[in-house]
Amino acid sequence: MIEKKHDPLAQTSITSVDVARRAGVSRTTVSYVLNENGHGHVSNETRMKVLQAAHELGYSIHSSARALRKGQSDEICLVVDLPLTVHRTELLVSVQQYTFQYGYTPVAYFCYELAPEQVKTLLLKVFARHPMGIFATASSMTSQHIALAQRMGVDNIVLYSVEPLDYARTILLPTRQLGCLVAQHLMERGHRHLGVVRPADPLHDYGFQQRLEGMRATIAGMAGARLDILPLEFSLAAAHTLAETALTGADRPSGIYAFNDEYALLLLGALADRRIQVPEEVAVVGTDDLSFSAWMRPTLTTIRFDPITLAQRAVEMLVSWQTGQPLPEGLSRPLMPQLIARGST
């Protein structure tokens, strides 16, 4: 007869004592972490050890029971009122990964093209769930929405925006500085006639104006420096037209800021179709450091907003405020854009 081997963990219910033993901490510490008790003042390192031990042992607290006990769910809600692009999709996936890493549950709500009353109805449903935190685009939540959330007991909210806000905790994207970085980089590469893509979508108007101001300020006073505005709809046909009308001939701009990586992809495709060499004839810069920017040929020079990703920053801010811990030093400073020089310049 073959003797069966039994897993001792499979024979008994896993308890918080087992998690504490595996993590090398006290049972009280396990309770602080798994019940999200902000008064425990548990370090992030210890918190991650406990969550890892709980994951390895298959231990979890039923989220609905915890919500009833605490009056709060373990959800981090994402509210998005913009169309999904490659950039926003990668951002949402990254937020999901960091949310899981800290033991919370990500839930995404999309309100793109909903009427204002529909948005309010959706947000009321979100607030009624009493999420641990909310991460949202600035345009999806007005000051009135924030005040409503607070009246309903939800005040752990982070918005991200290209414009300064005075009514909510905000991750401010430094769009003017992007224009400065790009202009400086292109000028250092010997380009004096620059161009900046202006997206046709009005959602990008403020971000474009900020980039434009940054570029203008950087090249001001430079001998022979010029800057063209290049309107572009998001289609390959429009990119072909732009390449034919504005990027050929002796008087064309030789250094282009394509607004972001997605517009840069369109532009590089159109330039390749017209056999315009990049970067020998025209240099191209994007923004966002999307995954495909390092795979393209030539590889795309781009800007990432900060060494700490936007997703990590948002989730760690929510966790710090929820648990009553000081905001880590890296998250308390403004975003620090970095230009990543690659083959397209």
PDB file of N, CA and C in Angstrom, residues 227-323:
ATOM      1  N   LEU A 227      10.211  77.873 -33.819  1.00  0.00           N
ATOM      2  CA  LEU A 227       9.316  76.837 -33.315  1.00  0.00           C
ATOM      3  C   LEU A 227       8.015  76.862 -34.098  1.00  0.00           C
ATOM      4  N   ASP A 228       7.695  75.758 -34.783  1.00  0.00           N
ATOM      5  CA  ASP A 228       6.452  75.625 -35.536  1.00  0.00           C
ATOM      6  C   ASP A 228       5.445  74.804 -34.747  1.00  0.00           C
ATOM      7  N   ILE A 229       4.166  75.184 -34.853  1.00  0.00           N
ATOM      8  CA  ILE A 229       3.076  74.395 -34.285  1.00  0.00           C
ATOM      9  C   ILE A 229       2.519  73.496 -35.380  1.00  0.00           C
ATOM     10  N   LEU A 230       2.419  72.209 -35.102  1.00  0.00           N
ATOM     11  CA  LEU A 230       2.027  71.224 -36.108  1.00  0.00           C
ATOM     12  C   LEU A 230       0.732  70.529 -35.694  1.00  0.00           C
ATOM     13  N   PRO A 231      -0.435  71.041 -36.126  1.00  0.00           N
ATOM     14  CA  PRO A 231      -1.713  70.398 -35.764  1.00  0.00           C
ATOM     15  C   PRO A 231      -1.787  68.985 -36.344  1.00  0.00           C
ATOM     16  N   LEU A 232      -2.324  68.045 -35.543  1.00  0.00           N
ATOM     17  CA  LEU A 232      -2.369  66.656 -35.990  1.00  0.00           C
ATOM     18  C   LEU A 232      -3.537  65.922 -35.356  1.00  0.00           C
ATOM     19  N   GLU A 233      -4.406  65.355 -36.196  1.00  0.00           N
ATOM     20  CA  GLU A 233      -5.420  64.433 -35.706  1.00  0.00           C
ATOM     21  C   GLU A 233      -4.775  63.068 -35.494  1.00  0.00           C
ATOM     22  N   PHE A 234      -5.394  62.264 -34.616  1.00  0.00           N
ATOM     23  CA  PHE A 234      -4.790  60.977 -34.288  1.00  0.00           C
ATOM     24  C   PHE A 234      -5.190  59.920 -35.320  1.00  0.00           C
ATOM     25  N   SER A 235      -4.549  59.998 -36.490  1.00  0.00           N
ATOM     26  CA  SER A 235      -4.762  59.000 -37.539  1.00  0.00           C
ATOM     27  C   SER A 235      -3.518  58.952 -38.412  1.00  0.00           C
ATOM     28  N   LEU A 236      -3.262  57.799 -38.995  1.00  0.00           N
ATOM     29  CA  LEU A 236      -2.086  57.667 -39.853  1.00  0.00           C
ATOM     30  C   LEU A 236      -2.229  58.525 -41.096  1.00  0.00           C
ATOM     31  N   ALA A 237      -3.447  58.657 -41.620  1.00  0.00           N
ATOM     32  CA  ALA A 237      -3.660  59.502 -42.802  1.00  0.00           C
ATOM     33  C   ALA A 237      -3.279  60.947 -42.501  1.00  0.00           C
ATOM     34  N   ALA A 238      -3.668  61.437 -41.319  1.00  0.00           N
ATOM     35  CA  ALA A 238      -3.317  62.808 -40.941  1.00  0.00           C
ATOM     36  C   ALA A 238      -1.814  62.954 -40.752  1.00  0.00           C
ATOM     37  N   ALA A 239      -1.175  61.920 -40.226  1.00  0.00           N
ATOM     38  CA  ALA A 239       0.281  61.957 -40.056  1.00  0.00           C
ATOM     39  C   ALA A 239       0.984  61.984 -41.406  1.00  0.00           C
ATOM     40  N   HIS A 240       0.454  61.231 -42.378  1.00  0.00           N
ATOM     41  CA  HIS A 240       1.019  61.268 -43.738  1.00  0.00           C
ATOM     42  C   HIS A 240       0.911  62.671 -44.326  1.00  0.00           C
ATOM     43  N   THR A 241      -0.256  63.299 -44.137  1.00  0.00           N
ATOM     44  CA  THR A 241      -0.453  64.651 -44.662  1.00  0.00           C
ATOM     45  C   THR A 241       0.523  65.631 -44.022  1.00  0.00           C
ATOM     46  N   LEU A 242       0.711  65.504 -42.699  1.00  0.00           N
ATOM     47  CA  LEU A 242       1.653  66.384 -42.010  1.00  0.00           C
ATOM     48  C   LEU A 242       3.070  66.183 -42.527  1.00  0.00           C
ATOM     49  N   ALA A 243       3.468  64.933 -42.730  1.00  0.00           N
ATOM     50  CA  ALA A 243       4.811  64.659 -43.237  1.00  0.00           C
ATOM     51  C   ALA A 243       5.016  65.274 -44.614  1.00  0.00           C
ATOM     52  N   GLU A 244       3.993  65.198 -45.462  1.00  0.00           N
ATOM     53  CA  GLU A 244       4.100  65.716 -46.834  1.00  0.00           C
ATOM     54  C   GLU A 244       4.121  67.237 -46.872  1.00  0.00           C
ATOM     55  N   THR A 245       3.321  67.870 -46.007  1.00  0.00           N
ATOM     56  CA  THR A 245       3.151  69.318 -46.108  1.00  0.00           C
ATOM     57  C   THR A 245       4.111  70.126 -45.236  1.00  0.00           C
ATOM     58  N   ALA A 246       4.518  69.556 -44.102  1.00  0.00           N
ATOM     59  CA  ALA A 246       5.304  70.348 -43.161  1.00  0.00           C
ATOM     60  C   ALA A 246       6.689  69.795 -42.874  1.00  0.00           C
ATOM     61  N   LEU A 247       6.953  68.531 -43.255  1.00  0.00           N
ATOM     62  CA  LEU A 247       8.213  67.912 -42.871  1.00  0.00           C
ATOM     63  C   LEU A 247       9.069  67.525 -44.071  1.00  0.00           C
ATOM     64  N   THR A 248       8.805  68.151 -45.190  1.00  0.00           N
ATOM     65  CA  THR A 248       9.650  67.969 -46.367  1.00  0.00           C
ATOM     66  C   THR A 248      10.133  69.344 -46.824  1.00  0.00           C
ATOM     67  N   GLY A 249      11.166  69.350 -47.621  1.00  0.00           N
ATOM     68  CA  GLY A 249      11.705  70.619 -48.107  1.00  0.00           C
ATOM     69  C   GLY A 249      12.777  71.168 -47.191  1.00  0.00           C
ATOM     70  N   ALA A 250      13.459  72.164 -47.673  1.00  0.00           N
ATOM     71  CA  ALA A 250      14.613  72.707 -46.966  1.00  0.00           C
ATOM     72  C   ALA A 250      14.220  73.468 -45.703  1.00  0.00           C
ATOM     73  N   ASP A 251      13.008  74.006 -45.655  1.00  0.00           N
ATOM     74  CA  ASP A 251      12.612  74.859 -44.537  1.00  0.00           C
ATOM     75  C   ASP A 251      11.773  74.107 -43.505  1.00  0.00           C
ATOM     76  N   ARG A 252      11.950  72.806 -43.431  1.00  0.00           N
ATOM     77  CA  ARG A 252      11.160  72.020 -42.479  1.00  0.00           C
ATOM     78  C   ARG A 252      11.827  72.052 -41.098  1.00  0.00           C
ATOM     79  N   PRO A 253      11.054  71.861 -40.019  1.00  0.00           N
ATOM     80  CA  PRO A 253      11.666  71.676 -38.705  1.00  0.00           C
ATOM     81  C   PRO A 253      12.424  70.360 -38.662  1.00  0.00           C
ATOM     82  N   SER A 254      13.558  70.352 -38.001  1.00  0.00           N
ATOM     83  CA  SER A 254      14.368  69.135 -37.965  1.00  0.00           C
ATOM     84  C   SER A 254      14.296  68.418 -36.615  1.00  0.00           C
ATOM     85  N   GLY A 255      13.663  69.056 -35.630  1.00  0.00           N
ATOM     86  CA  GLY A 255      13.488  68.428 -34.317  1.00  0.00           C
ATOM     87  C   GLY A 255      12.043  68.560 -33.883  1.00  0.00           C
ATOM     88  N   ILE A 256      11.334  67.441 -33.702  1.00  0.00           N
ATOM     89  CA  ILE A 256       9.895  67.451 -33.448  1.00  0.00           C
ATOM     90  C   ILE A 256       9.584  66.905 -32.059  1.00  0.00           C
ATOM     91  N   TYR A 257       8.797  67.664 -31.302  1.00  0.00           N
ATOM     92  CA  TYR A 257       8.198  67.138 -30.072  1.00  0.00           C
ATOM     93  C   TYR A 257       6.800  66.665 -30.442  1.00  0.00           C
ATOM     94  N   ALA A 258       6.612  65.345 -30.434  1.00  0.00           N
ATOM     95  CA  ALA A 258       5.367  64.757 -30.947  1.00  0.00           C
ATOM     96  C   ALA A 258       4.265  64.690 -29.897  1.00  0.00           C
ATOM     97  N   PHE A 259       4.367  65.466 -28.831  1.00  0.00           N
ATOM     98  CA  PHE A 259       3.403  65.564 -27.735  1.00  0.00           C
ATOM     99  C   PHE A 259       3.479  64.364 -26.804  1.00  0.00           C
ATOM    100  N   ASN A 260       3.242  63.145 -27.315  1.00  0.00           N
ATOM    101  CA  ASN A 260       3.394  61.951 -26.480  1.00  0.00           C
ATOM    102  C   ASN A 260       3.832  60.778 -27.344  1.00  0.00           C
ATOM    103  N   ASP A 261       4.027  59.623 -26.716  1.00  0.00           N
ATOM    104  CA  ASP A 261       4.555  58.466 -27.447  1.00  0.00           C
ATOM    105  C   ASP A 261       3.598  57.965 -28.511  1.00  0.00           C
ATOM    106  N   GLU A 262       2.299  58.076 -28.275  1.00  0.00           N
ATOM    107  CA  GLU A 262       1.333  57.573 -29.248  1.00  0.00           C
ATOM    108  C   GLU A 262       1.340  58.408 -30.527  1.00  0.00           C
ATOM    109  N   TYR A 263       1.402  59.737 -30.369  1.00  0.00           N
ATOM    110  CA  TYR A 263       1.527  60.590 -31.551  1.00  0.00           C
ATOM    111  C   TYR A 263       2.888  60.396 -32.215  1.00  0.00           C
ATOM    112  N   ALA A 264       3.908  60.142 -31.425  1.00  0.00           N
ATOM    113  CA  ALA A 264       5.234  59.881 -31.993  1.00  0.00           C
ATOM    114  C   ALA A 264       5.219  58.615 -32.850  1.00  0.00           C
ATOM    115  N   LEU A 265       4.485  57.600 -32.405  1.00  0.00           N
ATOM    116  CA  LEU A 265       4.376  56.363 -33.184  1.00  0.00           C
ATOM    117  C   LEU A 265       3.746  56.633 -34.543  1.00  0.00           C
ATOM    118  N   LEU A 266       2.674  57.420 -34.562  1.00  0.00           N
ATOM    119  CA  LEU A 266       2.051  57.794 -35.837  1.00  0.00           C
ATOM    120  C   LEU A 266       3.048  58.534 -36.731  1.00  0.00           C
ATOM    121  N   LEU A 267       3.730  59.486 -36.137  1.00  0.00           N
ATOM    122  CA  LEU A 267       4.634  60.326 -36.919  1.00  0.00           C
ATOM    123  C   LEU A 267       5.800  59.520 -37.472  1.00  0.00           C
ATOM    124  N   LEU A 268       6.365  58.633 -36.671  1.00  0.00           N
ATOM    125  CA  LEU A 268       7.478  57.809 -37.149  1.00  0.00           C
ATOM    126  C   LEU A 268       7.038  56.904 -38.291  1.00  0.00           C
ATOM    127  N   GLY A 269       5.805  56.377 -38.204  1.00  0.00           N
ATOM    128  CA  GLY A 269       5.288  55.553 -39.288  1.00  0.00           C
ATOM    129  C   GLY A 269       5.156  56.340 -40.580  1.00  0.00           C
ATOM    130  N   ALA A 270       4.626  57.566 -40.488  1.00  0.00           N
ATOM    131  CA  ALA A 270       4.461  58.395 -41.682  1.00  0.00           C
ATOM    132  C   ALA A 270       5.810  58.798 -42.265  1.00  0.00           C
ATOM    133  N   LEU A 271       6.762  59.119 -41.414  1.00  0.00           N
ATOM    134  CA  LEU A 271       8.090  59.489 -41.900  1.00  0.00           C
ATOM    135  C   LEU A 271       8.765  58.309 -42.591  1.00  0.00           C
ATOM    136  N   ALA A 272       8.611  57.116 -42.013  1.00  0.00           N
ATOM    137  CA  ALA A 272       9.194  55.930 -42.642  1.00  0.00           C
ATOM    138  C   ALA A 272       8.565  55.663 -44.000  1.00  0.00           C
ATOM    139  N   ASP A 273       7.246  55.843 -44.106  1.00  0.00           N
ATOM    140  CA  ASP A 273       6.567  55.640 -45.388  1.00  0.00           C
ATOM    141  C   ASP A 273       7.041  56.626 -46.440  1.00  0.00           C
ATOM    142  N   ARG A 274       7.450  57.815 -46.026  1.00  0.00           N
ATOM    143  CA  ARG A 274       7.926  58.841 -46.961  1.00  0.00           C
ATOM    144  C   ARG A 274       9.450  58.793 -47.111  1.00  0.00           C
ATOM    145  N   ARG A 275      10.066  57.754 -46.526  1.00  0.00           N
ATOM    146  CA  ARG A 275      11.519  57.558 -46.595  1.00  0.00           C
ATOM    147  C   ARG A 275      12.298  58.757 -46.057  1.00  0.00           C
ATOM    148  N   ILE A 276      11.741  59.387 -45.036  1.00  0.00           N
ATOM    149  CA  ILE A 276      12.443  60.468 -44.341  1.00  0.00           C
ATOM    150  C   ILE A 276      13.189  59.841 -43.175  1.00  0.00           C
ATOM    151  N   GLN A 277      14.488  59.990 -43.138  1.00  0.00           N
ATOM    152  CA  GLN A 277      15.325  59.289 -42.165  1.00  0.00           C
ATOM    153  C   GLN A 277      15.241  59.932 -40.773  1.00  0.00           C
ATOM    154  N   VAL A 278      15.062  59.073 -39.780  1.00  0.00           N
ATOM    155  CA  VAL A 278      15.053  59.491 -38.372  1.00  0.00           C
ATOM    156  C   VAL A 278      16.225  58.800 -37.671  1.00  0.00           C
ATOM    157  N   PRO A 279      17.117  59.531 -37.027  1.00  0.00           N
ATOM    158  CA  PRO A 279      17.080  60.977 -36.741  1.00  0.00           C
ATOM    159  C   PRO A 279      17.896  61.814 -37.711  1.00  0.00           C
ATOM    160  N   GLU A 280      18.437  61.210 -38.788  1.00  0.00           N
ATOM    161  CA  GLU A 280      19.360  61.948 -39.671  1.00  0.00           C
ATOM    162  C   GLU A 280      18.707  63.191 -40.274  1.00  0.00           C
ATOM    163  N   GLU A 281      17.436  63.073 -40.697  1.00  0.00           N
ATOM    164  CA  GLU A 281      16.748  64.220 -41.300  1.00  0.00           C
ATOM    165  C   GLU A 281      15.799  64.901 -40.324  1.00  0.00           C
ATOM    166  N   VAL A 282      15.088  64.115 -39.545  1.00  0.00           N
ATOM    167  CA  VAL A 282      14.138  64.644 -38.559  1.00  0.00           C
ATOM    168  C   VAL A 282      14.271  63.846 -37.265  1.00  0.00           C
ATOM    169  N   ALA A 283      14.444  64.544 -36.149  1.00  0.00           N
ATOM    170  CA  ALA A 283      14.481  63.899 -34.833  1.00  0.00           C
ATOM    171  C   ALA A 283      13.095  63.981 -34.195  1.00  0.00           C
ATOM    172  N   VAL A 284      12.732  62.958 -33.427  1.00  0.00           N
ATOM    173  CA  VAL A 284      11.392  62.894 -32.842  1.00  0.00           C
ATOM    174  C   VAL A 284      11.497  62.523 -31.358  1.00  0.00           C
ATOM    175  N   VAL A 285      10.712  63.246 -30.530  1.00  0.00           N
ATOM    176  CA  VAL A 285      10.666  62.982 -29.087  1.00  0.00           C
ATOM    177  C   VAL A 285       9.209  62.782 -28.676  1.00  0.00           C
ATOM    178  N   GLY A 286       8.966  61.817 -27.781  1.00  0.00           N
ATOM    179  CA  GLY A 286       7.630  61.586 -27.236  1.00  0.00           C
ATOM    180  C   GLY A 286       7.596  61.866 -25.741  1.00  0.00           C
ATOM    181  N   THR A 287       6.514  61.408 -25.102  1.00  0.00           N
ATOM    182  CA  THR A 287       6.368  61.515 -23.644  1.00  0.00           C
ATOM    183  C   THR A 287       5.567  60.316 -23.162  1.00  0.00           C
ATOM    184  N   ASP A 288       5.874  59.824 -21.978  1.00  0.00           N
ATOM    185  CA  ASP A 288       5.167  58.776 -21.227  1.00  0.00           C
ATOM    186  C   ASP A 288       6.001  57.513 -21.053  1.00  0.00           C
ATOM    187  N   ASP A 289       7.035  57.305 -21.881  1.00  0.00           N
ATOM    188  CA  ASP A 289       7.869  56.108 -21.794  1.00  0.00           C
ATOM    189  C   ASP A 289       7.016  54.848 -21.788  1.00  0.00           C
ATOM    190  N   LEU A 290       6.133  54.737 -22.781  1.00  0.00           N
ATOM    191  CA  LEU A 290       5.296  53.543 -22.908  1.00  0.00           C
ATOM    192  C   LEU A 290       6.161  52.337 -23.251  1.00  0.00           C
ATOM    193  N   SER A 291       5.631  51.152 -23.009  1.00  0.00           N
ATOM    194  CA  SER A 291       6.413  49.930 -23.204  1.00  0.00           C
ATOM    195  C   SER A 291       6.951  49.806 -24.619  1.00  0.00           C
ATOM    196  N   PHE A 292       6.174  50.232 -25.615  1.00  0.00           N
ATOM    197  CA  PHE A 292       6.619  50.040 -26.993  1.00  0.00           C
ATOM    198  C   PHE A 292       7.699  51.032 -27.421  1.00  0.00           C
ATOM    199  N   SER A 293       7.942  52.078 -26.612  1.00  0.00           N
ATOM    200  CA  SER A 293       8.906  53.103 -27.039  1.00  0.00           C
ATOM    201  C   SER A 293      10.321  52.555 -27.152  1.00  0.00           C
ATOM    202  N   ALA A 294      10.631  51.519 -26.387  1.00  0.00           N
ATOM    203  CA  ALA A 294      11.967  50.915 -26.464  1.00  0.00           C
ATOM    204  C   ALA A 294      12.037  49.799 -27.495  1.00  0.00           C
ATOM    205  N   TRP A 295      10.904  49.440 -28.116  1.00  0.00           N
ATOM    206  CA  TRP A 295      10.882  48.346 -29.104  1.00  0.00           C
ATOM    207  C   TRP A 295      10.890  48.868 -30.536  1.00  0.00           C
ATOM    208  N   MET A 296      10.541  50.151 -30.702  1.00  0.00           N
ATOM    209  CA  MET A 296      10.399  50.692 -32.046  1.00  0.00           C
ATOM    210  C   MET A 296      11.759  50.797 -32.726  1.00  0.00           C
ATOM    211  N   ARG A 297      11.728  50.975 -34.032  1.00  0.00           N
ATOM    212  CA  ARG A 297      12.949  51.181 -34.803  1.00  0.00           C
ATOM    213  C   ARG A 297      12.792  52.430 -35.650  1.00  0.00           C
ATOM    214  N   PRO A 298      13.525  53.518 -35.360  1.00  0.00           N
ATOM    215  CA  PRO A 298      14.460  53.586 -34.238  1.00  0.00           C
ATOM    216  C   PRO A 298      13.736  53.639 -32.892  1.00  0.00           C
ATOM    217  N   THR A 299      14.441  53.275 -31.842  1.00  0.00           N
ATOM    218  CA  THR A 299      13.865  53.394 -30.513  1.00  0.00           C
ATOM    219  C   THR A 299      13.550  54.858 -30.233  1.00  0.00           C
ATOM    220  N   LEU A 300      12.512  55.073 -29.438  1.00  0.00           N
ATOM    221  CA  LEU A 300      11.971  56.418 -29.279  1.00  0.00           C
ATOM    222  C   LEU A 300      12.556  57.139 -28.061  1.00  0.00           C
ATOM    223  N   THR A 301      13.117  58.317 -28.311  1.00  0.00           N
ATOM    224  CA  THR A 301      13.472  59.210 -27.209  1.00  0.00           C
ATOM    225  C   THR A 301      12.182  59.726 -26.582  1.00  0.00           C
ATOM    226  N   THR A 302      12.103  59.639 -25.259  1.00  0.00           N
ATOM    227  CA  THR A 302      10.848  59.981 -24.599  1.00  0.00           C
ATOM    228  C   THR A 302      11.130  60.520 -23.210  1.00  0.00           C
ATOM    229  N   ILE A 303      10.056  60.875 -22.496  1.00  0.00           N
ATOM    230  CA  ILE A 303      10.174  61.387 -21.134  1.00  0.00           C
ATOM    231  C   ILE A 303       9.283  60.554 -20.226  1.00  0.00           C
ATOM    232  N   ARG A 304       9.844  60.097 -19.110  1.00  0.00           N
ATOM    233  CA  ARG A 304       8.994  59.522 -18.065  1.00  0.00           C
ATOM    234  C   ARG A 304       8.817  60.586 -16.996  1.00  0.00           C
ATOM    235  N   PHE A 305       7.648  60.576 -16.364  1.00  0.00           N
ATOM    236  CA  PHE A 305       7.319  61.664 -15.444  1.00  0.00           C
ATOM    237  C   PHE A 305       8.137  61.631 -14.165  1.00  0.00           C
ATOM    238  N   ASP A 306       8.607  60.456 -13.737  1.00  0.00           N
ATOM    239  CA  ASP A 306       9.323  60.388 -12.482  1.00  0.00           C
ATOM    240  C   ASP A 306       9.927  59.001 -12.344  1.00  0.00           C
ATOM    241  N   PRO A 307      11.041  58.863 -11.598  1.00  0.00           N
ATOM    242  CA  PRO A 307      11.561  57.519 -11.340  1.00  0.00           C
ATOM    243  C   PRO A 307      10.547  56.639 -10.619  1.00  0.00           C
ATOM    244  N   ILE A 308       9.735  57.253  -9.718  1.00  0.00           N
ATOM    245  CA  ILE A 308       8.630  56.531  -9.076  1.00  0.00           C
ATOM    246  C   ILE A 308       7.425  56.649 -10.001  1.00  0.00           C
ATOM    247  N   THR A 309       6.889  55.536 -10.455  1.00  0.00           N
ATOM    248  CA  THR A 309       5.795  55.597 -11.410  1.00  0.00           C
ATOM    249  C   THR A 309       4.568  56.259 -10.790  1.00  0.00           C
ATOM    250  N   LEU A 310       3.714  56.770 -11.647  1.00  0.00           N
ATOM    251  CA  LEU A 310       2.494  57.421 -11.195  1.00  0.00           C
ATOM    252  C   LEU A 310       1.630  56.454 -10.393  1.00  0.00           C
ATOM    253  N   ALA A 311       1.558  55.200 -10.840  1.00  0.00           N
ATOM    254  CA  ALA A 311       0.744  54.206 -10.142  1.00  0.00           C
ATOM    255  C   ALA A 311       1.286  53.927  -8.744  1.00  0.00           C
ATOM    256  N   GLN A 312       2.585  53.703  -8.643  1.00  0.00           N
ATOM    257  CA  GLN A 312       3.181  53.434  -7.336  1.00  0.00           C
ATOM    258  C   GLN A 312       2.983  54.611  -6.405  1.00  0.00           C
ATOM    259  N   ARG A 313       3.191  55.809  -6.917  1.00  0.00           N
ATOM    260  CA  ARG A 313       3.041  57.008  -6.100  1.00  0.00           C
ATOM    261  C   ARG A 313       1.614  57.117  -5.558  1.00  0.00           C
ATOM    262  N   ALA A 314       0.617  56.922  -6.428  1.00  0.00           N
ATOM    263  CA  ALA A 314      -0.779  57.062  -6.002  1.00  0.00           C
ATOM    264  C   ALA A 314      -1.147  56.040  -4.939  1.00  0.00           C
ATOM    265  N   VAL A 315      -0.811  54.769  -5.173  1.00  0.00           N
ATOM    266  CA  VAL A 315      -1.195  53.715  -4.230  1.00  0.00           C
ATOM    267  C   VAL A 315      -0.474  53.890  -2.903  1.00  0.00           C
ATOM    268  N   GLU A 316       0.822  54.204  -2.945  1.00  0.00           N
ATOM    269  CA  GLU A 316       1.567  54.365  -1.694  1.00  0.00           C
ATOM    270  C   GLU A 316       1.105  55.597  -0.920  1.00  0.00           C
ATOM    271  N   MET A 317       0.670  56.648  -1.618  1.00  0.00           N
ATOM    272  CA  MET A 317       0.092  57.800  -0.935  1.00  0.00           C
ATOM    273  C   MET A 317      -1.190  57.409  -0.213  1.00  0.00           C
ATOM    274  N   LEU A 318      -2.066  56.678  -0.890  1.00  0.00           N
ATOM    275  CA  LEU A 318      -3.320  56.242  -0.278  1.00  0.00           C
ATOM    276  C   LEU A 318      -3.061  55.348   0.928  1.00  0.00           C
ATOM    277  N   VAL A 319      -2.114  54.420   0.788  1.00  0.00           N
ATOM    278  CA  VAL A 319      -1.801  53.501   1.890  1.00  0.00           C
ATOM    279  C   VAL A 319      -1.218  54.265   3.078  1.00  0.00           C
ATOM    280  N   SER A 320      -0.330  55.198   2.823  1.00  0.00           N
ATOM    281  CA  SER A 320       0.291  55.963   3.910  1.00  0.00           C
ATOM    282  C   SER A 320      -0.755  56.755   4.680  1.00  0.00           C
ATOM    283  N   TRP A 321      -1.640  57.446   3.973  1.00  0.00           N
ATOM    284  CA  TRP A 321      -2.670  58.227   4.652  1.00  0.00           C
ATOM    285  C   TRP A 321      -3.653  57.324   5.394  1.00  0.00           C
ATOM    286  N   GLN A 322      -3.988  56.190   4.799  1.00  0.00           N
ATOM    287  CA  GLN A 322      -4.925  55.265   5.424  1.00  0.00           C
ATOM    288  C   GLN A 322      -4.356  54.689   6.721  1.00  0.00           C
ATOM    289  N   THR A 323      -3.080  54.377   6.728  1.00  0.00           N
ATOM    290  CA  THR A 323      -2.463  53.730   7.889  1.00  0.00           C
ATOM    291  C   THR A 323      -1.867  54.721   8.876  1.00  0.00           C
TER     292      THR A 323
END
